[in-house]
Backbone as numpy.savetxt, mean C-alpha at the origin, in Angstrom:
# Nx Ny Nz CAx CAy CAz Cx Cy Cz
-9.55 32.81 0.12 -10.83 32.12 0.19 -10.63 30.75 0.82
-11.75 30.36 1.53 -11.48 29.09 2.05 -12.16 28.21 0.90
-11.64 27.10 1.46 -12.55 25.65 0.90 -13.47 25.29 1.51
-14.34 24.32 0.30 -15.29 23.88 1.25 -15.22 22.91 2.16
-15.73 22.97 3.27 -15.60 22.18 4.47 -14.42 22.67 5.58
-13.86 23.87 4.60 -12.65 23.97 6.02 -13.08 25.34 6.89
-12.45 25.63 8.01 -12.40 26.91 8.63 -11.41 27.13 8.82
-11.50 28.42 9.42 -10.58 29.54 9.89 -10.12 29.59 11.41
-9.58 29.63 12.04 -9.18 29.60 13.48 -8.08 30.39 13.53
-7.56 30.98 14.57 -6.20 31.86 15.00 -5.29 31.43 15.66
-3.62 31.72 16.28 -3.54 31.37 17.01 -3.00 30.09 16.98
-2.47 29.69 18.59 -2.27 27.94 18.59 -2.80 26.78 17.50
-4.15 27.27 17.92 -4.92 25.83 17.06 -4.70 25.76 15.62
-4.58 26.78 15.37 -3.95 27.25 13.58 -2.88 26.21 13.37
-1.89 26.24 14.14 -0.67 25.43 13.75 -1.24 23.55 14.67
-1.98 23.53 15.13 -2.25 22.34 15.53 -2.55 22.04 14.30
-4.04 22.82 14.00 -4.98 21.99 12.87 -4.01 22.15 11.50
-2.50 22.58 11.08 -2.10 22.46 10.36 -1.34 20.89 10.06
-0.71 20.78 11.24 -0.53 19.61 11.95 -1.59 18.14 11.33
-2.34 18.47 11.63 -3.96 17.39 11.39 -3.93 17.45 10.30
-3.39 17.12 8.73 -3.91 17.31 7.84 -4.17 15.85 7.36
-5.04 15.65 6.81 -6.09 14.46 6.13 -4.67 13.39 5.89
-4.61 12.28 5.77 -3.49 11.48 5.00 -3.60 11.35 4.04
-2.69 11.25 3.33 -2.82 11.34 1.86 -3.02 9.94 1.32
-3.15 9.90 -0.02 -3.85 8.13 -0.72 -2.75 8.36 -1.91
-2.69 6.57 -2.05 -1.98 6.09 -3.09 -2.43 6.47 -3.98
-2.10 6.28 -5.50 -2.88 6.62 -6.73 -3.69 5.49 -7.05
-4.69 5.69 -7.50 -5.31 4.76 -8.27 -4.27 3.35 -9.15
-3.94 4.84 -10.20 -3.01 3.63 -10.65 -2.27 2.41 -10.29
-2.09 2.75 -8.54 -0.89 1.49 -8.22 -1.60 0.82 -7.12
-3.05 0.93 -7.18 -4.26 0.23 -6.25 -4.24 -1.07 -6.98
-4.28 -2.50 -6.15 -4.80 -3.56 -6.57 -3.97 -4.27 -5.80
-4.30 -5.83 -7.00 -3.16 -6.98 -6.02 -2.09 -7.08 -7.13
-0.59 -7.45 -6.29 0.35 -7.51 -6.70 0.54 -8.74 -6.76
1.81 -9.27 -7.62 2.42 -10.57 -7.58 3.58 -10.06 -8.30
4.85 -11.21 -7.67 5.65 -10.87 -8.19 5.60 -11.87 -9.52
6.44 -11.59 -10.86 6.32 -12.09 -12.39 6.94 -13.39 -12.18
6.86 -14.09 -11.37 7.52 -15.09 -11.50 6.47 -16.53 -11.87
6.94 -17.55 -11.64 5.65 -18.75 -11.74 5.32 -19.42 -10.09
5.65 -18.72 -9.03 5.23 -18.53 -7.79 4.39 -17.65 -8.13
4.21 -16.47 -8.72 3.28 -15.07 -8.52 2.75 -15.68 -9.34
2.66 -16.09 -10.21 1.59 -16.58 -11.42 1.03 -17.35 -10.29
1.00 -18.21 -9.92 0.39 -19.44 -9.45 -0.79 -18.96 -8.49
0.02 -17.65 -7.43 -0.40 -17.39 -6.32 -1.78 -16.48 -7.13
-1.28 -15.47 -8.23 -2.36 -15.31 -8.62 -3.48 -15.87 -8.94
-3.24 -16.97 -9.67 -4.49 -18.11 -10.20 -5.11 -18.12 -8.81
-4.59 -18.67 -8.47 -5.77 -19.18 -6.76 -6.05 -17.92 -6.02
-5.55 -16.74 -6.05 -6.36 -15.88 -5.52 -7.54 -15.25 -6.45
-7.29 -15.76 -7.41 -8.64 -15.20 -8.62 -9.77 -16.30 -8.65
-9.30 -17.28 -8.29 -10.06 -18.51 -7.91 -11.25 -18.24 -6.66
-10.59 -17.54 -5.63 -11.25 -17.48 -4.36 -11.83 -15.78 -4.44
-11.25 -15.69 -4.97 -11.51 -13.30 -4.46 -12.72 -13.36 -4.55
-14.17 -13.62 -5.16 -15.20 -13.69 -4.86 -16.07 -14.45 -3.50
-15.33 -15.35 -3.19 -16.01 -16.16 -2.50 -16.06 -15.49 -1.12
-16.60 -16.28 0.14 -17.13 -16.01 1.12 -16.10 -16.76 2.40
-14.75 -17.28 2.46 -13.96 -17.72 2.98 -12.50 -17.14 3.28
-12.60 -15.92 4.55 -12.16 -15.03 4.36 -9.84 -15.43 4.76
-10.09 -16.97 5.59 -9.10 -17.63 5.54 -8.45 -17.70 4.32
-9.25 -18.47 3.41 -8.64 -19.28 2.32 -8.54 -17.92 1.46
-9.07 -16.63 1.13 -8.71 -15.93 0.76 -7.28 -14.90 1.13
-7.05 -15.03 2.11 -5.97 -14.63 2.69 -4.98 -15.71 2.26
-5.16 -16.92 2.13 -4.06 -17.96 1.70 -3.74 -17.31 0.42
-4.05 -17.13 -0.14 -4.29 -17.28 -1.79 -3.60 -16.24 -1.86
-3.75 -15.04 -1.24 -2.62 -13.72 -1.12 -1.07 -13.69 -0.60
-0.67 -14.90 -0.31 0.46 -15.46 0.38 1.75 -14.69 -0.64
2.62 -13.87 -0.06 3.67 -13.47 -0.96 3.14 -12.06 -1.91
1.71 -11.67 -1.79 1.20 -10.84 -2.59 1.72 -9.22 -1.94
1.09 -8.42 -2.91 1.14 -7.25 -1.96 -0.14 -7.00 -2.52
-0.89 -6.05 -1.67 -2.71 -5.25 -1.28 -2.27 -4.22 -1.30
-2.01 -3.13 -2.40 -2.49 -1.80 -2.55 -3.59 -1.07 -2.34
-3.72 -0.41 -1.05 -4.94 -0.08 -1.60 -4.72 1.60 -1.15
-6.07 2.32 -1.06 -5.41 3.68 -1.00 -4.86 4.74 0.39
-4.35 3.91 1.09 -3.56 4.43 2.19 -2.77 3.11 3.10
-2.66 2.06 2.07 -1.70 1.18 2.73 -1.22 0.19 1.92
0.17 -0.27 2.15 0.69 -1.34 1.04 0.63 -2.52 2.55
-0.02 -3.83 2.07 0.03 -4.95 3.02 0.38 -5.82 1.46
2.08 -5.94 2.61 2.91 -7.12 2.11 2.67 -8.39 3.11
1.81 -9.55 2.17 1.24 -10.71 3.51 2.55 -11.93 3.07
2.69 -12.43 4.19 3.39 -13.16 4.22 2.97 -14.89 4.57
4.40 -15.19 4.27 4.08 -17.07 4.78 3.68 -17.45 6.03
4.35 -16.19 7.13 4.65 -17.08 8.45 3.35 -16.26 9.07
2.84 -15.42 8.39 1.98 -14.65 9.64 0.96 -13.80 8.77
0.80 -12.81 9.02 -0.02 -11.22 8.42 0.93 -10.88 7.93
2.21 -10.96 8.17 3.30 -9.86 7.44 3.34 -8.22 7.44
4.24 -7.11 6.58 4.03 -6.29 7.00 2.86 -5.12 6.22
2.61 -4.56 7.17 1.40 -3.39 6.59 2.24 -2.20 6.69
2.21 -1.17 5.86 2.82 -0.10 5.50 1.79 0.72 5.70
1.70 1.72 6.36 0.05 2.76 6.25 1.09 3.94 6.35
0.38 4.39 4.96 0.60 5.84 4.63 0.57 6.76 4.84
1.54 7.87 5.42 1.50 9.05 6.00 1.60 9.84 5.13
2.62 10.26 4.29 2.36 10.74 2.90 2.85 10.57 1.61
2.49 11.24 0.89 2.90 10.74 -1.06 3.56 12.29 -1.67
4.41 11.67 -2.25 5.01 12.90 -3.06 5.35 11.88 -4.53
5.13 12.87 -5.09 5.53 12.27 -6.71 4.41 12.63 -7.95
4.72 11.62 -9.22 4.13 11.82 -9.91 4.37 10.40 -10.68
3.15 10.40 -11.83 3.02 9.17 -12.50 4.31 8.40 -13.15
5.45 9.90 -13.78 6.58 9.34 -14.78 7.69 9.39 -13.78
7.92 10.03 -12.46 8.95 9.48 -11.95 8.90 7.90 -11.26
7.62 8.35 -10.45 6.95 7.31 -9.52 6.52 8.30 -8.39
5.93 7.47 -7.29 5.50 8.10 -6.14 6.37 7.79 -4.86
6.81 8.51 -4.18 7.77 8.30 -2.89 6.26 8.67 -1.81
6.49 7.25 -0.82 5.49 7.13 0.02 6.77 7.18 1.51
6.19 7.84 2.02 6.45 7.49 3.76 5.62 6.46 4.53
5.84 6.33 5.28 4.51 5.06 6.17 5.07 4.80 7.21
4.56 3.71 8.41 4.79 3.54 9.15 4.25 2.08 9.08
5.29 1.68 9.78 5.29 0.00 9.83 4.90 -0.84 10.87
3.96 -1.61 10.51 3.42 -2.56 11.09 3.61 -3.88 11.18
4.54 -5.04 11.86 5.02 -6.33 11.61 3.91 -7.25 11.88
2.99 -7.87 11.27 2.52 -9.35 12.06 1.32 -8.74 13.02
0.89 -7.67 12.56 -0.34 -7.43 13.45 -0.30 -6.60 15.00
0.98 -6.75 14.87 1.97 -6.08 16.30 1.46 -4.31 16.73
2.36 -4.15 16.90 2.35 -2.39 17.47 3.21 -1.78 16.25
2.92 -0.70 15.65 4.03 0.01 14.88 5.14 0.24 15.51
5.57 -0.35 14.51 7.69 -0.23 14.79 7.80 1.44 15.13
8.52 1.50 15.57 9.27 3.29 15.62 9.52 3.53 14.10
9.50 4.96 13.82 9.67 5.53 13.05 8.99 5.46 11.66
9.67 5.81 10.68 9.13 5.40 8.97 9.82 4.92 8.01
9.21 4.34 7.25 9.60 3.74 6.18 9.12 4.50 5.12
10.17 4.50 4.21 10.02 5.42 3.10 10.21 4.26 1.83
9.35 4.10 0.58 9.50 3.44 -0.56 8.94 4.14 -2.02
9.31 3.75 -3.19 9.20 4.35 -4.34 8.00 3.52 -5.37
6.93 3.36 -5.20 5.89 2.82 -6.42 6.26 3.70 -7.76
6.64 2.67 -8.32 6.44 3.10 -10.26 5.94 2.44 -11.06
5.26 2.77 -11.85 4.24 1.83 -12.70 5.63 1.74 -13.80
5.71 0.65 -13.88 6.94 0.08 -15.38 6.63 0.12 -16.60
5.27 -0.39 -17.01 4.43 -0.57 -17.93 3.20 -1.25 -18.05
2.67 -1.53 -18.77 1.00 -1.92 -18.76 1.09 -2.87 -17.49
0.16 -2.34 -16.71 0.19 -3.53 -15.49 1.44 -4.16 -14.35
2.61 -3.61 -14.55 3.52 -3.77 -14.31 4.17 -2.76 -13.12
4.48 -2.92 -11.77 5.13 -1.83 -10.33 6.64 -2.33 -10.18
7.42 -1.29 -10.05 7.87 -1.63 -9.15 8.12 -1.16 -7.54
8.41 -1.78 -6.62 8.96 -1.34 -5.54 10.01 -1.24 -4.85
10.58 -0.33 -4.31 11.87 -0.02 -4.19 12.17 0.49 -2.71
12.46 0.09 -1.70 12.79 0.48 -0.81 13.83 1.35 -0.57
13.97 2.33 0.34 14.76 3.30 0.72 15.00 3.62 2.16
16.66 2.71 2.07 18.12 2.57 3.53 18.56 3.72 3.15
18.59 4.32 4.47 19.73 5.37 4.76 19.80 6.12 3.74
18.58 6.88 2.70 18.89 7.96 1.98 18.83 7.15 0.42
19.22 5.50 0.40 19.98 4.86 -0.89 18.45 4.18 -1.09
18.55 3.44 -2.55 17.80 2.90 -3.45 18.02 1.24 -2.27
17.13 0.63 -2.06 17.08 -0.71 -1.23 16.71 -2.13 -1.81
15.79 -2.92 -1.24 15.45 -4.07 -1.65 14.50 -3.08 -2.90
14.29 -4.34 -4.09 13.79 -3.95 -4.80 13.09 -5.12 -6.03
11.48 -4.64 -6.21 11.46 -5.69 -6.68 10.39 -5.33 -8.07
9.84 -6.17 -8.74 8.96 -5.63 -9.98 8.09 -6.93 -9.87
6.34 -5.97 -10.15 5.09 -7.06 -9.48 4.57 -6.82 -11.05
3.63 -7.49 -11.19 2.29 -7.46 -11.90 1.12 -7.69 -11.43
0.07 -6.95 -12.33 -0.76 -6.72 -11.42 -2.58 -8.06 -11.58
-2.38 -8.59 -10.39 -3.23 -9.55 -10.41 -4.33 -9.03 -10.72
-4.99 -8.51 -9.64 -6.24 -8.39 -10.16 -6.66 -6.58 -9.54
-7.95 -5.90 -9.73 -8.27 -5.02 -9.03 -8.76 -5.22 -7.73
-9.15 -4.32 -6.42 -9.53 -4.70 -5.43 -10.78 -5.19 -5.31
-11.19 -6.08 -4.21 -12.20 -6.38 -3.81 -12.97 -5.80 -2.70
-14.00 -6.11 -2.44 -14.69 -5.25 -1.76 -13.98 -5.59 -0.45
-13.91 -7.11 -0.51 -13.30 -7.62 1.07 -12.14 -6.81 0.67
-11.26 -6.87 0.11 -9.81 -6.50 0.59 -10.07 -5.06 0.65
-11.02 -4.31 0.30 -10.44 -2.51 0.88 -11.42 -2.44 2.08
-12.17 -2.89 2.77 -12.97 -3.38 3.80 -11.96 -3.83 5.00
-10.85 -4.97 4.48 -9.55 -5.51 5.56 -8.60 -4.69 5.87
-8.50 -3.39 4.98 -7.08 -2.76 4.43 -7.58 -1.42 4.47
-7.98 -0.86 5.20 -8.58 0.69 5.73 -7.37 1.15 5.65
């Protein structure tokens, strides 16, 4: 039986449109803003909870400085010197108690995507609590543990398609 909204085709296009499949989304669970636990991430949080309503789409971007933007098909890690990098999600494998292994493709500073993918591990630690874990050459990488500032805003899943 099919689903709804899909069809049937034969042939070539069969393995194209297998090809085409939808991208997959982060979980809910690990949607929002990050900070890391420190009293830099504290801080950075305060002032982005300060501004996340407002209408100043600069000074809101300040306020995210060092943060990470979960949202559901991209991790944007913003940085000091620029935009920093955007991760957009190609796909998710996992589950809530191991964590989720994301693939993506990387974006520096607003640039052109880098070649290839980046692969990383979201795990929720505990109440409110991620970590992230990058993955070199097969191995466990940079790695770090956030808390979670706040939920998204309309601007930030609006910036972060």
């Amino acid at each position: 039986a099919l689903a709804l909204g899909s069809s049937f085709t034969s042939g070539p296009a069969t393995a194209q449109a297998r090809r085409a499949v939808p991208l997959a989304s982060l979980p809910t669970a690990v949607q929002g803003v990050w900070f890391k636990g420190d009293a830099d991430g504290r801080a950075q949080c305060a002032a982005y909870k300060r501004v996340a309503n407002g209408r100043d789409s600069d000074e809101i971007w300040r306020s995210l400085i060092l943060g990470n933007v979960i949202t559901p098909r991209r991790m944007h890690a913003v940085a000091e010197y620029g935009e920093g990098n955007v991760y957009d999600v190609r796909s998710v494998s996992g589950n809530a108690k191991a964590g989720w292994m994301v693939t993506s493709t990387l974006t520096l500073d607003g640039g052109d995507p880098e070649p290839g993918t980046v692969r990383f591990r979201l795990k929720s630690l505990a109440a409110d609590k991620l970590q992230i874990m990058f993955i070199e050459r097969g191995r466990s990488g940079a790695t770090e543990v956030n808390f979670r500032c706040a939920s998204l805003s309309r601007f930030l899943l609006t910036q972060n398609r």
